[in-house]
Amino acid sequence: MDSSGPVSASAPAGPGARKIIPIVAAESELVGLYEASKKIYPRAVRGMFARWRWAMVFLTQLVFYGLPWAQWGERQLVLFDLAARRFYVFGLVLYPQDLIYLSGLLVVSALALFLFTAVAGRLWCGFACPQTVYTEIFMWVEHRIEGNRTARMRLDAESMSLEKLVKKWFKHLVWIGIAMWTGFSFVGYFTPIRDLGMAFLQTRLGSWEVFWVFFYGFATYGNAGFMREQVCKYMCPYARFQSAMFDRDTLIVTYDPGRGEPHAPRRKGIDPRSMALGDCIDCGLCVQVCPTGIDIRQGLQYECIGCGLCVDACGTVMQKMAYAPGLIRYDTQNGMEAGWTRRQLLRRVLRPRVLVYAAILALLVAGLLASLVTRTPLKVDVVRDRASLARIVEGGRLENVYRLQIMNATEEARDYRIAAHGIEGIGVSPDERIAIGPAQSRWVAVRLQVPYGVVPAGSHTVHFDVRDERGGIQVSEKAVFLVPR
Ligand code: SF4
Ligand code: SF4
């Protein structure tokens, strides 16, 4: 038996007894595997990337909050009317049968994400992701009400007072207001927003609308007010697989250790080389401004959302110290190691991987646009009426019954005429115009009749031809005509 292993504390004592190793650690020696997250108090910073972030906040929120209020003629410009199974996007009226366009849009979005990530890392995360955008808005509110980073830390540390209570309540009130408006705008994409507003004012909302306004509002309040960087660190899958899209020529926010190390504080005006120091003065500003609370000097980390705020912060420090800018900068791993110029870096952007992504993306976008432009604004679904069997009718003709759903995807009323082909002498009843209103659909019972005996028993392929008389558009749909034995 291996005598070096742990033994029971009840092993016998006496000459030759093995040394007893305690297997239960004292309570003071226990190491917890759980660590509560520490609240991050990001310091506000000014600079080019901070301005870009705010520009993106304005742009994305202008689109998100503004789009449901925009009109296209008599209707909402963008409306996903789930109840009526109709989607209005600018001048298009889409039916569930047009789901292929949504799939195409998702594929294009995914490829665009691959492309931008391969070129410049987590641009989406740092500048356009809703989590980033709403956290930025909520932090701005916090800053306005509770003060700067130091004031916020002091306020949280002090015991409850009337001033603290008022500030906290007011902050949460504003947050809840923004969150609820966000939930309301979100639901406004699925139900006409003006009607929704009136229904809210008159407290006559449907239960699903109330649920989604509160659910989306609550998610915004929780994610942007409390969870913040934890959503990026622990919940977002993109942070985990982004490294698969990076390569050594991807632009990332990076610290130049060759220039910055060894870091240490020093007075302004001292030549760091004379003290065998690098350019980093160890001020910690890059950590204080970071919304995820990391130290970029420790290298690329999955928590880094690529917001560039540490670039702004360090740039200010370098300027104050009269050092060259760019100790923290957007650079590539290859560029950093070889000391490439900006021109050399940009030349490497057009590498094979990026060109392939860009070519596929361009082809997909062109294909999607072409199919949208040439799309037929008429859809037809054919269902054989299983309740009625094939039968002989007046005049010795054999009849099968079908149900046709005719969908008018234009915004004008249209008349349609139904014909059929596939069997000699085939006829359609009723042989009359079918009127369908703008962006409406209608189910029509249609009987197909063929002279008895022209085709043998079995199933035969026939085609319904639905023709838009005014638009000159025709859609053909296949069906099966059954001839009994
Ligand atoms: S802001 Fe710049 S100088 Fe200050 S600690 Fe960060 S890297 Fe060093
Ligand atoms: S390390 Fe810099 S770029 Fe990355 S999240 Fe922090 S502040 Fe933003």
XYZ file of C-alpha atoms and ligand atoms in Angstrom:
501
model
C 0.000 0.000 0.000
C 1.237 3.439 -0.798
C 2.161 5.014 2.516
C 2.286 8.493 1.143
C -1.460 8.690 0.566
C -3.907 10.219 3.009
C -4.992 7.952 5.834
C -7.894 7.910 8.172
C -7.618 10.067 11.272
C -8.582 6.969 13.305
C -5.493 4.922 12.308
C -3.871 3.192 15.334
C -1.071 5.020 17.162
C 2.113 3.366 18.465
C 5.637 2.535 17.351
C 5.838 2.257 13.599
C 2.454 3.896 13.116
C 2.212 5.941 9.969
C 2.071 9.704 10.111
C -1.527 10.876 10.278
C -2.486 13.499 7.725
C -5.673 15.381 8.563
C -8.179 15.005 5.740
C -10.615 17.633 6.976
C -9.362 21.176 6.515
C -9.997 23.748 9.179
C -12.875 26.039 8.300
C -10.483 28.979 7.945
C -8.561 27.046 5.243
C -11.577 26.305 3.021
C -11.481 27.891 -0.405
C -14.852 28.896 -1.853
C -15.514 27.920 -5.456
C -18.118 30.652 -5.787
C -17.131 34.274 -6.108
C -19.781 36.971 -6.089
C -19.392 39.386 -8.978
C -18.040 42.775 -8.043
C -19.983 45.804 -9.193
C -18.201 47.747 -11.884
C -18.238 51.529 -11.806
C -17.015 52.570 -15.269
C -15.471 56.012 -15.472
C -16.824 58.290 -18.203
C -14.322 58.989 -20.954
C -14.101 61.303 -23.938
C -12.528 60.464 -27.270
C -13.093 59.212 -30.778
C -14.422 55.766 -29.818
C -16.714 57.204 -27.125
C -18.154 59.536 -29.785
C -18.640 56.612 -32.191
C -20.446 54.666 -29.494
C -22.845 57.539 -28.900
C -23.358 58.017 -32.619
C -24.367 54.354 -32.812
C -26.663 54.738 -29.784
C -28.485 57.598 -31.552
C -28.604 55.832 -34.899
C -29.840 52.463 -33.612
C -32.420 54.016 -31.289
C -33.638 56.414 -33.951
C -34.329 53.375 -36.114
C -35.742 51.172 -33.334
C -37.994 53.756 -31.675
C -38.847 55.653 -34.875
C -39.591 52.912 -37.410
C -42.931 51.726 -35.956
C -44.284 55.301 -36.184
C -43.435 55.715 -39.869
C -46.331 55.298 -42.318
C -46.496 53.832 -45.828
C -49.695 55.206 -47.302
C -52.527 54.117 -45.017
C -50.542 51.529 -43.098
C -47.478 51.184 -40.875
C -44.181 51.117 -42.769
C -42.919 48.011 -40.951
C -45.462 45.729 -39.314
C -45.279 42.020 -38.585
C -48.974 41.285 -38.261
C -48.829 37.800 -36.768
C -52.590 37.533 -36.227
C -53.306 38.175 -39.918
C -50.163 36.252 -40.970
C -48.996 39.162 -43.059
C -45.763 41.138 -42.850
C -45.467 44.646 -44.221
C -41.928 45.817 -44.930
C -41.790 49.134 -46.782
C -43.631 48.449 -50.083
C -43.683 44.668 -49.656
C -46.534 42.521 -48.392
C -45.128 39.163 -47.301
C -46.985 35.998 -46.356
C -45.689 33.062 -44.276
C -44.952 31.406 -47.646
C -42.261 34.091 -48.102
C -40.313 32.805 -45.109
C -37.447 32.088 -47.482
C -36.677 35.833 -47.508
C -36.393 35.853 -43.726
C -34.058 32.843 -43.896
C -32.024 34.676 -46.558
C -31.852 37.756 -44.344
C -30.618 35.691 -41.399
C -27.924 34.046 -43.535
C -26.834 37.475 -44.838
C -26.706 38.838 -41.258
C -24.633 35.879 -40.061
C -22.191 36.240 -42.961
C -21.925 40.003 -42.403
C -21.067 39.262 -38.761
C -18.358 36.796 -39.892
C -16.963 39.361 -42.319
C -16.874 42.281 -39.871
C -15.439 40.067 -37.138
C -12.683 38.774 -39.430
C -11.793 42.370 -40.352
C -12.163 44.257 -37.085
C -13.090 41.908 -34.248
C -16.093 42.595 -32.058
C -17.362 45.735 -33.783
C -20.936 44.557 -33.309
C -20.461 43.989 -29.556
C -18.712 47.275 -28.922
C -20.941 49.572 -30.928
C -24.265 48.158 -32.071
C -25.363 45.240 -29.857
C -28.584 46.140 -27.962
C -26.925 45.069 -24.709
C -24.125 47.594 -25.285
C -26.471 50.334 -26.469
C -28.964 50.081 -23.586
C -26.205 49.685 -21.000
C -24.689 52.912 -22.352
C -28.044 54.711 -22.035
C -28.686 53.371 -18.530
C -25.150 54.279 -17.415
C -25.635 57.793 -18.762
C -28.802 58.143 -16.641
C -26.914 56.797 -13.616
C -24.081 59.232 -14.194
C -26.503 62.197 -14.480
C -28.394 61.309 -11.295
C -25.765 59.784 -8.989
C -22.694 61.605 -10.234
C -19.324 60.459 -11.544
C -17.552 57.205 -10.714
C -16.198 58.360 -7.349
C -19.569 59.832 -6.307
C -21.371 56.625 -7.284
C -18.939 54.465 -5.329
C -19.292 56.740 -2.296
C -23.088 56.734 -2.554
C -23.227 52.935 -2.673
C -20.868 52.620 0.295
C -22.717 55.018 2.585
C -25.704 54.011 4.684
C -29.242 54.868 3.625
C -30.199 58.498 3.832
C -32.981 60.604 2.357
C -30.648 61.878 -0.376
C -29.555 58.365 -1.308
C -33.137 57.121 -1.294
C -34.304 59.956 -3.571
C -31.416 59.461 -6.006
C -31.881 55.698 -6.187
C -35.656 55.935 -6.617
C -35.357 58.600 -9.277
C -32.749 56.580 -11.184
C -34.907 53.459 -11.149
C -37.949 55.461 -12.171
C -36.135 56.806 -15.250
C -34.760 53.342 -16.029
C -38.221 51.801 -15.796
C -39.591 54.569 -18.049
C -36.958 53.835 -20.731
C -37.430 50.076 -20.353
C -41.225 50.292 -20.702
C -40.971 52.550 -23.734
C -38.566 50.019 -25.257
C -41.066 47.210 -24.587
C -43.883 49.289 -26.046
C -41.840 50.054 -29.200
C -40.964 46.380 -29.573
C -44.619 45.314 -29.460
C -45.358 48.174 -31.901
C -43.619 46.100 -34.580
C -46.274 43.398 -34.178
C -49.443 45.362 -33.579
C -50.165 48.816 -35.106
C -48.407 51.156 -32.697
C -50.993 53.945 -32.836
C -53.770 51.510 -31.926
C -51.523 50.086 -29.228
C -50.965 53.563 -27.783
C -54.722 54.269 -27.743
C -55.416 50.871 -26.190
C -52.843 51.633 -23.478
C -54.392 55.006 -22.740
C -57.855 53.486 -22.555
C -56.580 50.412 -20.613
C -58.182 47.993 -23.052
C -55.111 46.014 -24.079
C -55.079 42.357 -25.053
C -53.272 40.056 -22.651
C -50.471 39.079 -25.062
C -49.622 42.729 -25.711
C -49.449 43.485 -21.991
C -47.306 40.403 -21.440
C -44.760 41.295 -24.154
C -44.542 44.998 -23.279
C -43.741 44.062 -19.677
C -41.538 41.100 -20.580
C -39.366 43.055 -23.028
C -39.350 46.069 -20.696
C -38.351 43.911 -17.735
C -35.578 42.245 -19.782
C -34.218 45.666 -20.797
C -34.360 46.946 -17.201
C -32.636 43.842 -15.823
C -30.000 43.454 -18.531
C -28.985 47.102 -18.887
C -29.525 48.160 -15.279
C -28.178 45.204 -13.314
C -26.686 42.387 -15.398
C -24.656 44.620 -17.739
C -21.221 43.087 -18.467
C -22.351 39.747 -17.034
C -24.607 39.241 -20.050
C -21.537 39.601 -22.306
C -19.318 37.478 -20.069
C -21.596 34.605 -19.127
C -24.706 34.607 -21.300
C -23.738 35.660 -24.821
C -22.514 32.718 -26.941
C -20.824 35.027 -29.450
C -18.043 35.860 -26.962
C -17.212 32.147 -26.804
C -16.978 31.345 -30.499
C -15.652 34.648 -31.795
C -12.084 33.352 -31.524
C -12.903 30.916 -34.342
C -13.463 33.926 -36.611
C -10.323 35.791 -35.557
C -6.932 35.343 -37.152
C -3.596 37.084 -36.685
C -4.617 39.819 -39.135
C -7.857 40.721 -37.371
C -7.923 44.225 -35.939
C -8.362 44.044 -32.163
C -7.995 46.450 -29.265
C -4.556 45.631 -27.978
C -1.904 46.903 -25.591
C 1.659 47.200 -26.876
C 3.726 45.493 -24.140
C 6.991 46.071 -26.029
C 6.434 49.778 -25.648
C 4.570 49.895 -22.355
C 6.589 47.537 -20.128
C 7.969 47.681 -17.550
C 5.177 49.872 -16.248
C 5.458 52.126 -13.224
C 4.285 55.556 -12.077
C 6.610 58.485 -12.749
C 6.488 62.247 -12.868
C 5.701 64.089 -16.072
C 8.723 65.253 -18.005
C 10.982 62.343 -17.021
C 12.371 60.289 -19.870
C 11.132 56.745 -19.110
C 14.108 55.167 -20.908
C 16.486 56.845 -18.454
C 14.658 54.925 -15.697
C 14.534 51.713 -17.777
C 10.726 52.047 -17.918
C 8.169 51.624 -20.659
C 5.492 54.187 -21.539
C 2.737 52.781 -19.264
C 2.548 54.938 -16.150
C 0.305 52.384 -14.409
C -2.449 54.965 -13.856
C -5.170 52.305 -14.189
C -7.408 54.565 -16.278
C -7.773 51.914 -18.991
C -9.227 49.554 -16.360
C -11.480 52.200 -14.799
C -13.193 53.076 -18.092
C -13.644 49.465 -19.183
C -17.342 48.490 -19.100
C -16.392 44.844 -18.456
C -13.769 45.732 -15.827
C -10.796 43.991 -17.421
C -7.166 45.038 -17.723
C -6.278 45.003 -21.423
C -2.584 44.979 -20.458
C -3.009 41.307 -19.646
C -3.601 40.514 -23.303
C -6.644 39.663 -25.422
C -9.481 38.355 -23.244
C -12.882 37.025 -24.223
C -14.505 39.615 -21.933
C -13.229 42.448 -24.145
C -16.129 43.736 -26.240
C -13.845 45.873 -28.425
C -15.478 49.174 -27.436
C -12.194 51.109 -27.699
C -12.819 53.163 -24.527
C -9.450 52.122 -23.117
C -7.880 53.440 -26.351
C -9.512 56.819 -25.663
C -8.467 56.795 -21.997
C -4.863 55.812 -22.648
C -4.661 58.282 -25.544
C -5.493 61.108 -23.106
C -2.822 59.890 -20.697
C -0.216 59.655 -23.452
C -1.095 63.179 -24.547
C -0.726 64.520 -20.985
C 2.639 62.781 -20.613
C 3.725 64.080 -24.060
C 4.277 60.487 -25.242
C 3.369 59.173 -28.684
C -0.272 57.978 -28.931
C -1.227 54.347 -29.519
C 0.057 52.476 -26.446
C -3.381 50.842 -26.536
C -4.695 50.812 -30.085
C -6.567 48.920 -32.774
C -3.907 46.673 -34.245
C -3.407 43.106 -35.448
C -1.220 40.472 -33.805
C 0.983 40.337 -36.892
C 1.070 44.119 -37.148
C 2.018 44.508 -33.484
C 4.861 42.006 -33.733
C 6.261 43.326 -37.004
C 5.597 47.000 -36.251
C 3.521 47.500 -39.393
C 2.353 50.921 -40.478
C -1.372 51.705 -40.851
C -1.038 51.323 -44.622
C 0.523 47.849 -44.259
C -2.237 46.866 -41.842
C -4.989 47.974 -44.180
C -3.380 46.115 -47.066
C -3.632 42.879 -45.048
C -7.347 43.470 -44.592
C -7.902 42.200 -48.139
C -6.667 38.690 -47.366
C -8.227 35.538 -48.931
C -10.536 34.787 -45.997
C -12.028 38.293 -46.078
C -12.349 38.225 -49.873
C -14.190 34.893 -49.750
C -16.604 36.142 -47.059
C -17.154 39.381 -48.997
C -17.760 37.567 -52.304
C -20.287 35.144 -50.776
C -22.004 38.008 -48.976
C -22.216 40.110 -52.149
C -23.649 37.156 -54.107
C -26.233 36.419 -51.415
C -27.311 40.055 -51.116
C -27.592 40.359 -54.908
C -29.599 37.115 -55.083
C -31.898 38.191 -52.255
C -32.533 41.610 -53.807
C -33.093 40.141 -57.276
C -35.609 37.620 -55.961
C -37.427 40.348 -53.998
C -37.622 42.629 -57.030
C -38.841 39.861 -59.360
C -41.166 38.349 -56.754
C -44.699 37.547 -57.982
C -47.278 39.439 -55.884
C -49.682 36.492 -56.002
C -49.509 33.278 -54.014
C -51.681 30.211 -54.345
C -52.000 27.174 -52.082
C -53.997 24.144 -53.213
C -55.514 21.641 -50.801
C -57.520 18.671 -52.015
C -60.864 18.503 -50.214
C -60.575 15.126 -48.524
C -64.162 15.273 -47.274
C -65.621 14.907 -50.775
C -64.749 11.883 -52.882
C -64.383 11.792 -56.647
C -67.883 11.479 -58.113
C -69.859 11.432 -61.362
C -71.897 14.614 -61.837
C -74.465 15.858 -64.298
C -73.445 15.422 -67.934
C -71.438 12.263 -67.167
C -68.384 14.183 -65.958
C -66.024 13.088 -63.194
C -65.479 15.672 -60.457
C -62.813 16.297 -57.760
C -63.138 19.140 -55.213
C -60.289 21.363 -53.989
C -59.778 24.368 -51.767
C -57.563 27.138 -53.106
C -56.070 29.873 -50.952
C -55.425 32.896 -53.167
C -53.203 35.555 -51.613
C -53.137 39.038 -53.084
C -49.679 40.418 -52.194
C -50.347 43.804 -53.792
C -51.861 46.774 -52.035
C -54.738 47.086 -54.536
C -57.908 45.057 -54.982
C -57.477 42.465 -57.735
C -59.706 40.076 -59.759
C -58.452 36.567 -60.400
C -59.633 33.933 -62.828
C -58.986 30.225 -62.224
C -58.294 27.766 -65.040
C -56.757 24.280 -65.120
C -54.801 22.071 -67.516
C -53.296 18.593 -67.507
C -56.183 16.400 -68.718
C -57.975 16.714 -72.029
C -61.355 18.451 -71.647
C -60.729 19.558 -68.035
C -63.020 22.318 -66.773
C -63.242 24.516 -63.668
C -66.353 25.339 -61.733
C -67.215 28.035 -60.760
C -65.843 29.740 -63.828
C -66.089 33.295 -62.526
C -63.854 36.115 -61.337
C -62.646 35.979 -57.742
C -62.286 39.452 -56.233
C -59.734 39.832 -53.416
C -59.037 43.042 -51.503
C -55.623 44.687 -51.072
C -53.149 42.528 -49.116
C -55.925 40.030 -48.417
C -56.254 36.305 -48.942
C -59.281 34.141 -49.516
C -60.164 30.439 -49.497
C -62.194 29.344 -52.537
C -63.855 25.957 -53.111
C -63.134 24.851 -56.698
C -64.454 21.816 -58.598
C -62.459 20.233 -61.405
C -64.421 18.169 -63.943
C -63.185 15.920 -66.729
C -65.192 13.853 -69.263
C -65.671 10.349 -67.888
C -63.353 7.777 -69.496
C -60.704 10.110 -71.009
C -58.146 8.984 -68.421
C -57.738 5.569 -66.768
C -58.310 4.925 -63.055
C -55.570 6.248 -60.743
C -54.054 9.625 -59.860
C -53.240 12.207 -62.515
C -51.262 15.402 -62.259
C -53.161 18.572 -63.122
C -52.303 22.257 -62.754
C -54.393 25.152 -61.498
C -53.641 28.410 -63.327
C -54.610 31.490 -61.317
C -54.394 34.644 -63.384
C -54.432 38.242 -62.225
C -56.483 39.813 -65.020
C -55.186 43.366 -64.520
C -51.566 42.683 -63.617
C -51.151 39.988 -66.284
C -49.547 37.697 -63.697
C -50.207 33.988 -63.624
C -49.310 31.401 -61.012
C -49.565 27.643 -61.651
C -49.906 25.151 -58.801
C -49.761 21.379 -59.128
C -52.559 19.128 -57.817
C -53.662 15.485 -58.108
C -56.898 14.427 -59.841
C -58.204 11.046 -58.665
C -60.102 8.699 -60.962
C -61.762 5.805 -59.066
C -61.910 2.248 -60.477
S -4.199 54.004 -19.377
Fe -2.318 53.649 -20.508
S -0.754 54.423 -19.129
Fe -2.581 54.164 -17.870
S -2.404 52.089 -17.049
Fe -3.568 51.918 -18.926
S -2.019 51.418 -20.465
Fe -0.916 52.259 -18.690
S -10.521 46.234 -22.707
Fe -10.867 48.195 -23.758
S -11.907 47.650 -25.654
Fe -12.022 45.862 -24.307
S -13.993 46.104 -23.285
Fe -12.449 47.031 -21.950
S -12.430 49.196 -22.544
Fe -13.512 48.117 -24.165
